[in-house]
PDB file of C-alpha atoms in Angstrom:
ATOM      1  CA  MET A 533       0.000   0.000   0.000  1.00 38.00           C
ATOM      2  CA  ALA A 534       1.432   3.390   1.093  1.00 40.00           C
ATOM      3  CA  GLN A 535       5.101   3.477   1.546  1.00 44.00           C
ATOM      4  CA  HIS A 536       7.986   5.886   1.678  1.00 43.00           C
ATOM      5  CA  ASP A 537       9.895   5.156  -1.481  1.00 43.00           C
ATOM      6  CA  ASP A 538      12.459   7.623  -2.738  1.00 44.00           C
ATOM      7  CA  HIS A 539      12.622   5.766  -6.046  1.00 44.00           C
ATOM      8  CA  VAL A 540       9.695   7.430  -7.837  1.00 48.00           C
ATOM      9  CA  ASP A 541       8.744   6.427 -11.379  1.00 60.00           C
ATOM     10  CA  ASP A 542       5.629   6.155 -13.522  1.00 69.00           C
ATOM     11  CA  ASP A 543       4.490   3.109 -11.555  1.00 86.00           C
ATOM     12  CA  VAL A 544       4.397   5.021  -8.255  1.00 90.00           C
ATOM     13  CA  ARG A 545       1.427   7.137  -7.165  1.00 92.00           C
ATOM     14  CA  VAL A 546       2.411  10.141  -5.045  1.00 91.00           C
ATOM     15  CA  LEU A 547      -0.497  11.132  -2.806  1.00 93.00           C
ATOM     16  CA  ASP A 548      -1.790  14.677  -2.604  1.00 92.00           C
ATOM     17  CA  PRO A 549      -4.648  15.840  -0.310  1.00 93.00           C
ATOM     18  CA  ARG A 550      -7.372  14.969  -2.841  1.00 93.00           C
ATOM     19  CA  SER A 551      -6.097  11.481  -3.696  1.00 94.00           C
ATOM     20  CA  LEU A 552      -5.367  10.800  -0.020  1.00 94.00           C
ATOM     21  CA  ARG A 553      -9.010  11.472   0.881  1.00 92.00           C
ATOM     22  CA  GLY A 554     -10.071   9.174  -1.960  1.00 94.00           C
ATOM     23  CA  LEU A 555      -7.897   6.301  -0.738  1.00 96.00           C
ATOM     24  CA  ALA A 556      -8.186   6.640   3.058  1.00 94.00           C
ATOM     25  CA  HIS A 557     -11.034   4.182   3.550  1.00 95.00           C
ATOM     26  CA  PRO A 558     -10.424   0.691   4.985  1.00 95.00           C
ATOM     27  CA  LEU A 559     -12.164  -1.235   2.190  1.00 96.00           C
ATOM     28  CA  ARG A 560     -10.624   0.873  -0.585  1.00 97.00           C
ATOM     29  CA  MET A 561      -7.176   0.270   0.822  1.00 96.00           C
ATOM     30  CA  ARG A 562      -7.835  -3.477   1.055  1.00 96.00           C
ATOM     31  CA  LEU A 563      -9.151  -3.543  -2.529  1.00 97.00           C
ATOM     32  CA  LEU A 564      -6.117  -1.725  -3.886  1.00 97.00           C
ATOM     33  CA  TYR A 565      -3.793  -3.969  -1.880  1.00 94.00           C
ATOM     34  CA  ALA A 566      -5.522  -7.096  -3.244  1.00 95.00           C
ATOM     35  CA  LEU A 567      -5.276  -5.888  -6.856  1.00 96.00           C
ATOM     36  CA  ARG A 568      -1.597  -5.051  -6.428  1.00 94.00           C
ATOM     37  CA  GLU A 569      -0.812  -8.279  -4.617  1.00 91.00           C
ATOM     38  CA  TYR A 570      -2.869 -10.788  -6.614  1.00 91.00           C
ATOM     39  CA  GLY A 571      -3.511  -9.083  -9.956  1.00 92.00           C
ATOM     40  CA  PRO A 572      -6.657  -8.127 -11.889  1.00 95.00           C
ATOM     41  CA  ALA A 573     -10.049  -9.258 -10.594  1.00 96.00           C
ATOM     42  CA  THR A 574     -13.765  -8.591 -10.778  1.00 95.00           C
ATOM     43  CA  ALA A 575     -15.771  -6.976  -7.998  1.00 96.00           C
ATOM     44  CA  SER A 576     -17.292 -10.389  -7.199  1.00 95.00           C
ATOM     45  CA  GLN A 577     -13.896 -12.076  -6.979  1.00 96.00           C
ATOM     46  CA  LEU A 578     -12.642  -9.337  -4.686  1.00 97.00           C
ATOM     47  CA  ALA A 579     -15.797  -9.606  -2.558  1.00 97.00           C
ATOM     48  CA  ASP A 580     -15.129 -13.332  -2.086  1.00 97.00           C
ATOM     49  CA  ARG A 581     -11.460 -12.731  -1.246  1.00 96.00           C
ATOM     50  CA  LEU A 582     -12.198  -9.970   1.270  1.00 96.00           C
ATOM     51  CA  GLY A 583     -15.437 -11.299   2.756  1.00 95.00           C
ATOM     52  CA  GLU A 584     -17.468  -8.311   1.555  1.00 97.00           C
ATOM     53  CA  SER A 585     -20.583  -7.905  -0.576  1.00 96.00           C
ATOM     54  CA  SER A 586     -20.064  -7.443  -4.313  1.00 94.00           C
ATOM     55  CA  GLY A 587     -22.177  -4.270  -4.095  1.00 95.00           C
ATOM     56  CA  ALA A 588     -19.703  -2.757  -1.627  1.00 97.00           C
ATOM     57  CA  THR A 589     -16.628  -3.803  -3.603  1.00 97.00           C
ATOM     58  CA  SER A 590     -18.168  -2.544  -6.849  1.00 96.00           C
ATOM     59  CA  TYR A 591     -18.970   0.862  -5.336  1.00 97.00           C
ATOM     60  CA  HIS A 592     -15.544   1.326  -3.801  1.00 97.00           C
ATOM     61  CA  LEU A 593     -13.771   0.152  -6.963  1.00 97.00           C
ATOM     62  CA  ARG A 594     -15.606   2.886  -8.876  1.00 96.00           C
ATOM     63  CA  GLN A 595     -14.483   5.385  -6.226  1.00 97.00           C
ATOM     64  CA  LEU A 596     -10.888   4.193  -6.558  1.00 97.00           C
ATOM     65  CA  ALA A 597     -11.189   4.564 -10.327  1.00 96.00           C
ATOM     66  CA  ALA A 598     -12.475   8.139  -9.952  1.00 96.00           C
ATOM     67  CA  TYR A 599      -9.282   8.972  -8.027  1.00 96.00           C
ATOM     68  CA  GLY A 600      -7.036   7.146 -10.519  1.00 95.00           C
ATOM     69  CA  PHE A 601      -5.958   4.220  -8.320  1.00 97.00           C
ATOM     70  CA  VAL A 602      -7.585   1.468 -10.395  1.00 96.00           C
ATOM     71  CA  THR A 603      -8.610   1.110 -14.009  1.00 95.00           C
ATOM     72  CA  ASP A 604     -10.490  -1.299 -16.254  1.00 91.00           C
ATOM     73  CA  ASP A 605      -8.533  -4.261 -17.569  1.00 89.00           C
ATOM     74  CA  PRO A 606      -9.708  -4.417 -21.190  1.00 81.00           C
ATOM     75  CA  GLU A 607      -7.812  -7.657 -21.882  1.00 82.00           C
ATOM     76  CA  ARG A 608     -10.090  -9.578 -19.537  1.00 82.00           C
ATOM     77  CA  GLY A 609     -13.788 -10.075 -19.137  1.00 67.00           C
ATOM     78  CA  LYS A 610     -16.611 -10.877 -21.475  1.00 68.00           C
ATOM     79  CA  GLY A 611     -19.918  -9.128 -21.851  1.00 66.00           C
ATOM     80  CA  ARG A 612     -20.911  -7.240 -18.717  1.00 75.00           C
ATOM     81  CA  GLU A 613     -18.140  -8.720 -16.571  1.00 80.00           C
ATOM     82  CA  ARG A 614     -15.893  -5.837 -15.538  1.00 90.00           C
ATOM     83  CA  TRP A 615     -12.304  -6.575 -14.562  1.00 95.00           C
ATOM     84  CA  TRP A 616     -10.206  -4.137 -12.552  1.00 96.00           C
ATOM     85  CA  LYS A 617      -6.465  -3.697 -12.163  1.00 95.00           C
ATOM     86  CA  ALA A 618      -4.245  -1.400 -10.121  1.00 96.00           C
ATOM     87  CA  ALA A 619      -3.171   1.688 -12.064  1.00 95.00           C
ATOM     88  CA  GLN A 620       0.196   1.849 -10.279  1.00 95.00           C
ATOM     89  CA  ALA A 621       2.364  -0.713  -8.467  1.00 91.00           C
ATOM     90  CA  ARG A 622       3.114   1.397  -5.398  1.00 90.00           C
ATOM     91  CA  THR A 623       2.042   4.490  -3.486  1.00 92.00           C
ATOM     92  CA  ARG A 624       4.311   7.132  -1.995  1.00 89.00           C
ATOM     93  CA  VAL A 625       3.281   9.329   0.909  1.00 85.00           C
ATOM     94  CA  ASP A 626       4.885  12.532   2.145  1.00 75.00           C
ATOM     95  CA  ASP A 627       3.921  12.258   5.828  1.00 70.00           C
ATOM     96  CA  ASP A 628       5.353  15.650   6.696  1.00 72.00           C
ATOM     97  CA  VAL A 629       3.170  17.546   4.225  1.00 74.00           C
ATOM     98  CA  LEU A 630      -0.019  15.569   4.827  1.00 83.00           C
ATOM     99  CA  LEU A 631       0.224  15.145   8.614  1.00 81.00           C
ATOM    100  CA  GLY A 632       0.995  18.844   8.987  1.00 85.00           C
ATOM    101  CA  HIS A 633      -1.676  19.938   6.516  1.00 89.00           C
ATOM    102  CA  PRO A 634      -3.856  22.873   7.707  1.00 91.00           C
ATOM    103  CA  ASP A 635      -7.085  21.033   6.767  1.00 92.00           C
ATOM    104  CA  PRO A 636      -8.151  18.688   9.610  1.00 93.00           C
ATOM    105  CA  SER A 637      -9.895  16.376   7.121  1.00 92.00           C
ATOM    106  CA  VAL A 638      -6.563  15.797   5.343  1.00 91.00           C
ATOM    107  CA  ARG A 639      -4.814  15.084   8.643  1.00 91.00           C
ATOM    108  CA  GLY A 640      -7.646  12.723   9.595  1.00 92.00           C
ATOM    109  CA  ALA A 641      -7.402  10.913   6.261  1.00 92.00           C
ATOM    110  CA  MET A 642      -3.657  10.558   6.764  1.00 92.00           C
ATOM    111  CA  HIS A 643      -4.190   9.040  10.209  1.00 92.00           C
ATOM    112  CA  THR A 644      -6.741   6.609   8.754  1.00 93.00           C
ATOM    113  CA  LEU A 645      -4.333   5.611   6.002  1.00 93.00           C
ATOM    114  CA  LEU A 646      -1.432   5.048   8.412  1.00 91.00           C
ATOM    115  CA  HIS A 647      -3.504   2.995  10.865  1.00 93.00           C
ATOM    116  CA  GLU A 648      -4.962   0.847   8.076  1.00 93.00           C
ATOM    117  CA  LEU A 649      -1.472   0.351   6.669  1.00 91.00           C
ATOM    118  CA  ALA A 650      -0.227  -0.775  10.090  1.00 94.00           C
ATOM    119  CA  THR A 651      -3.181  -3.190  10.317  1.00 93.00           C
ATOM    120  CA  THR A 652      -2.307  -4.650   6.901  1.00 91.00           C
ATOM    121  CA  HIS A 653       1.326  -5.062   7.934  1.00 93.00           C
ATOM    122  CA  GLY A 654       0.230  -6.855  11.095  1.00 94.00           C
ATOM    123  CA  GLN A 655      -2.037  -9.174   9.102  1.00 92.00           C
ATOM    124  CA  ASP A 656       0.775  -9.957   6.638  1.00 92.00           C
ATOM    125  CA  LEU A 657       3.098 -10.822   9.500  1.00 94.00           C
ATOM    126  CA  SER A 658       0.472 -12.930  11.298  1.00 96.00           C
ATOM    127  CA  THR A 659      -0.196 -14.868   8.082  1.00 94.00           C
ATOM    128  CA  TRP A 660       3.532 -15.553   7.701  1.00 94.00           C
ATOM    129  CA  LEU A 661       3.883 -16.703  11.313  1.00 95.00           C
ATOM    130  CA  GLY A 662       0.813 -18.927  10.987  1.00 96.00           C
ATOM    131  CA  THR A 663       2.107 -20.606   7.830  1.00 95.00           C
ATOM    132  CA  LEU A 664       5.899 -20.536   8.194  1.00 94.00           C
ATOM    133  CA  HIS A 665       5.981 -24.259   9.012  1.00 95.00           C
ATOM    134  CA  GLU A 666       4.647 -24.882   5.476  1.00 96.00           C
ATOM    135  CA  TRP A 667       7.636 -23.148   3.842  1.00 95.00           C
ATOM    136  CA  PRO A 668      10.994 -24.818   3.135  1.00 94.00           C
ATOM    137  CA  ALA A 669      13.868 -24.139   5.529  1.00 95.00           C
ATOM    138  CA  GLU A 670      15.606 -21.934   2.943  1.00 95.00           C
ATOM    139  CA  TRP A 671      12.631 -19.520   3.068  1.00 95.00           C
ATOM    140  CA  ARG A 672      12.395 -19.669   6.858  1.00 93.00           C
ATOM    141  CA  ASN A 673      16.105 -18.774   6.935  1.00 94.00           C
ATOM    142  CA  GLY A 674      15.432 -15.943   4.459  1.00 94.00           C
ATOM    143  CA  SER A 675      12.901 -14.282   6.748  1.00 95.00           C
ATOM    144  CA  ASP A 676      13.428 -11.913   9.642  1.00 93.00           C
ATOM    145  CA  LEU A 677      11.551 -10.632  12.659  1.00 93.00           C
ATOM    146  CA  SER A 678      13.951  -8.213  14.343  1.00 93.00           C
ATOM    147  CA  ASP A 679      13.816  -4.933  16.167  1.00 93.00           C
ATOM    148  CA  PHE A 680      16.568  -2.501  17.085  1.00 94.00           C
ATOM    149  CA  THR A 681      16.764   0.465  19.423  1.00 94.00           C
ATOM    150  CA  LEU A 682      19.296   3.205  18.648  1.00 94.00           C
ATOM    151  CA  ARG A 683      19.839   6.716  19.953  1.00 95.00           C
ATOM    152  CA  LEU A 684      19.767   9.004  16.887  1.00 96.00           C
ATOM    153  CA  THR A 685      19.004  12.552  15.825  1.00 96.00           C
ATOM    154  CA  PRO A 686      16.218  13.137  13.260  1.00 95.00           C
ATOM    155  CA  ALA A 687      18.904  13.731  10.592  1.00 96.00           C
ATOM    156  CA  LEU A 688      20.656  10.442  11.381  1.00 97.00           C
ATOM    157  CA  ALA A 689      17.330   8.572  11.420  1.00 96.00           C
ATOM    158  CA  ARG A 690      16.462   9.956   7.966  1.00 93.00           C
ATOM    159  CA  GLU A 691      19.930   9.092   6.657  1.00 97.00           C
ATOM    160  CA  MET A 692      19.589   5.515   7.924  1.00 96.00           C
ATOM    161  CA  LEU A 693      16.146   5.092   6.351  1.00 94.00           C
ATOM    162  CA  GLU A 694      17.369   6.481   3.019  1.00 94.00           C
ATOM    163  CA  LYS A 695      20.211   3.937   3.023  1.00 97.00           C
ATOM    164  CA  VAL A 696      17.809   1.078   3.817  1.00 96.00           C
ATOM    165  CA  HIS A 697      15.519   2.196   0.968  1.00 92.00           C
ATOM    166  CA  GLU A 698      18.532   2.341  -1.335  1.00 95.00           C
ATOM    167  CA  VAL A 699      19.385  -1.282  -0.486  1.00 96.00           C
ATOM    168  CA  ILE A 700      15.784  -2.462  -1.052  1.00 94.00           C
ATOM    169  CA  ASN A 701      15.502  -0.584  -4.357  1.00 90.00           C
ATOM    170  CA  GLY A 702      18.775  -2.196  -5.453  1.00 94.00           C
ATOM    171  CA  TYR A 703      17.087  -5.571  -5.078  1.00 94.00           C
ATOM    172  CA  ARG A 704      14.025  -4.307  -6.941  1.00 87.00           C
ATOM    173  CA  GLU A 705      16.332  -4.023  -9.968  1.00 88.00           C
ATOM    174  CA  GLN A 706      17.270  -7.707  -9.517  1.00 93.00           C
ATOM    175  CA  GLU A 707      13.732  -9.078  -9.248  1.00 92.00           C
ATOM    176  CA  VAL A 708      13.229 -12.400 -10.989  1.00 94.00           C
ATOM    177  CA  ASP A 709      10.199 -13.290 -13.074  1.00 92.00           C
ATOM    178  CA  ARG A 710       7.289 -15.390 -11.858  1.00 88.00           C
ATOM    179  CA  ASP A 711       8.527 -18.583 -13.534  1.00 92.00           C
ATOM    180  CA  THR A 712      11.899 -18.587 -11.759  1.00 95.00           C
ATOM    181  CA  GLU A 713      12.281 -21.785  -9.741  1.00 93.00           C
ATOM    182  CA  HIS A 714      12.117 -21.371  -5.934  1.00 91.00           C
ATOM    183  CA  SER A 715      11.008 -17.729  -6.238  1.00 93.00           C
ATOM    184  CA  ALA A 716       8.177 -16.162  -4.248  1.00 93.00           C
ATOM    185  CA  ARG A 717       6.719 -12.722  -3.683  1.00 89.00           C
ATOM    186  CA  TYR A 718       8.680 -11.260  -0.793  1.00 92.00           C
ATOM    187  CA  ARG A 719       7.258  -8.617   1.548  1.00 91.00           C
ATOM    188  CA  VAL A 720       9.459  -6.168   3.421  1.00 92.00           C
ATOM    189  CA  HIS A 721       7.923  -3.945   6.106  1.00 92.00           C
ATOM    190  CA  LEU A 722       9.979  -1.114   7.502  1.00 90.00           C
ATOM    191  CA  HIS A 723       8.852   0.678  10.637  1.00 90.00           C
ATOM    192  CA  GLY A 724      11.064   3.283  12.233  1.00 91.00           C
ATOM    193  CA  PHE A 725       9.932   5.755  14.881  1.00 90.00           C
ATOM    194  CA  PRO A 726      11.132   7.562  18.035  1.00 93.00           C
ATOM    195  CA  ARG A 727      10.052   6.468  21.517  1.00 90.00           C
ATOM    196  CA  ASP A 728       9.723   8.286  24.832  1.00 89.00           C
ATOM    197  CA  GLU A 729      12.269   7.494  27.502  1.00 85.00           C
ATOM    198  CA  ASP A 730       9.603   6.366  30.001  1.00 75.00           C
TER     199      ASP A 730
END
């Protein structure tokens, strides 16, 4: 979903106040995530995947389309069956601009987006932990659940995060195709934040 990604290209959607308000809804975020993660689908297929009604998924897909997050997939579907696909692969958020925005509705939308994103990350991690016994040892050894506490200044924290993003984007350039033996989609969550001393 939303992520800080300094590597911006045509396949990255940079949120502004209008598009943020259009995306910051729990079901819309889940729909966009599902289309990005699993590929094109119909409203009915997405309803089944997410445990929602097809009326709700259809409505929110149209809303996502109005804000440019999803689009029709003309290569699929027959007759009245409408297939949807994500318009971009990733989303970039400038927290500083949107969290400090003078309009309270923009700040509220940003809080909704961040909390829904954290929920999605937690669900991804819980799914991995619940199924890790089903994966070969080489994948279990290629996973990580670590946390670190450092004493940094804001400038050092930003520098560290930029370097981590640089490393991840370097691997983006080495991605293998779907047919590569022993390959899998690999999720990386990065959370970094200051804490009080108490």
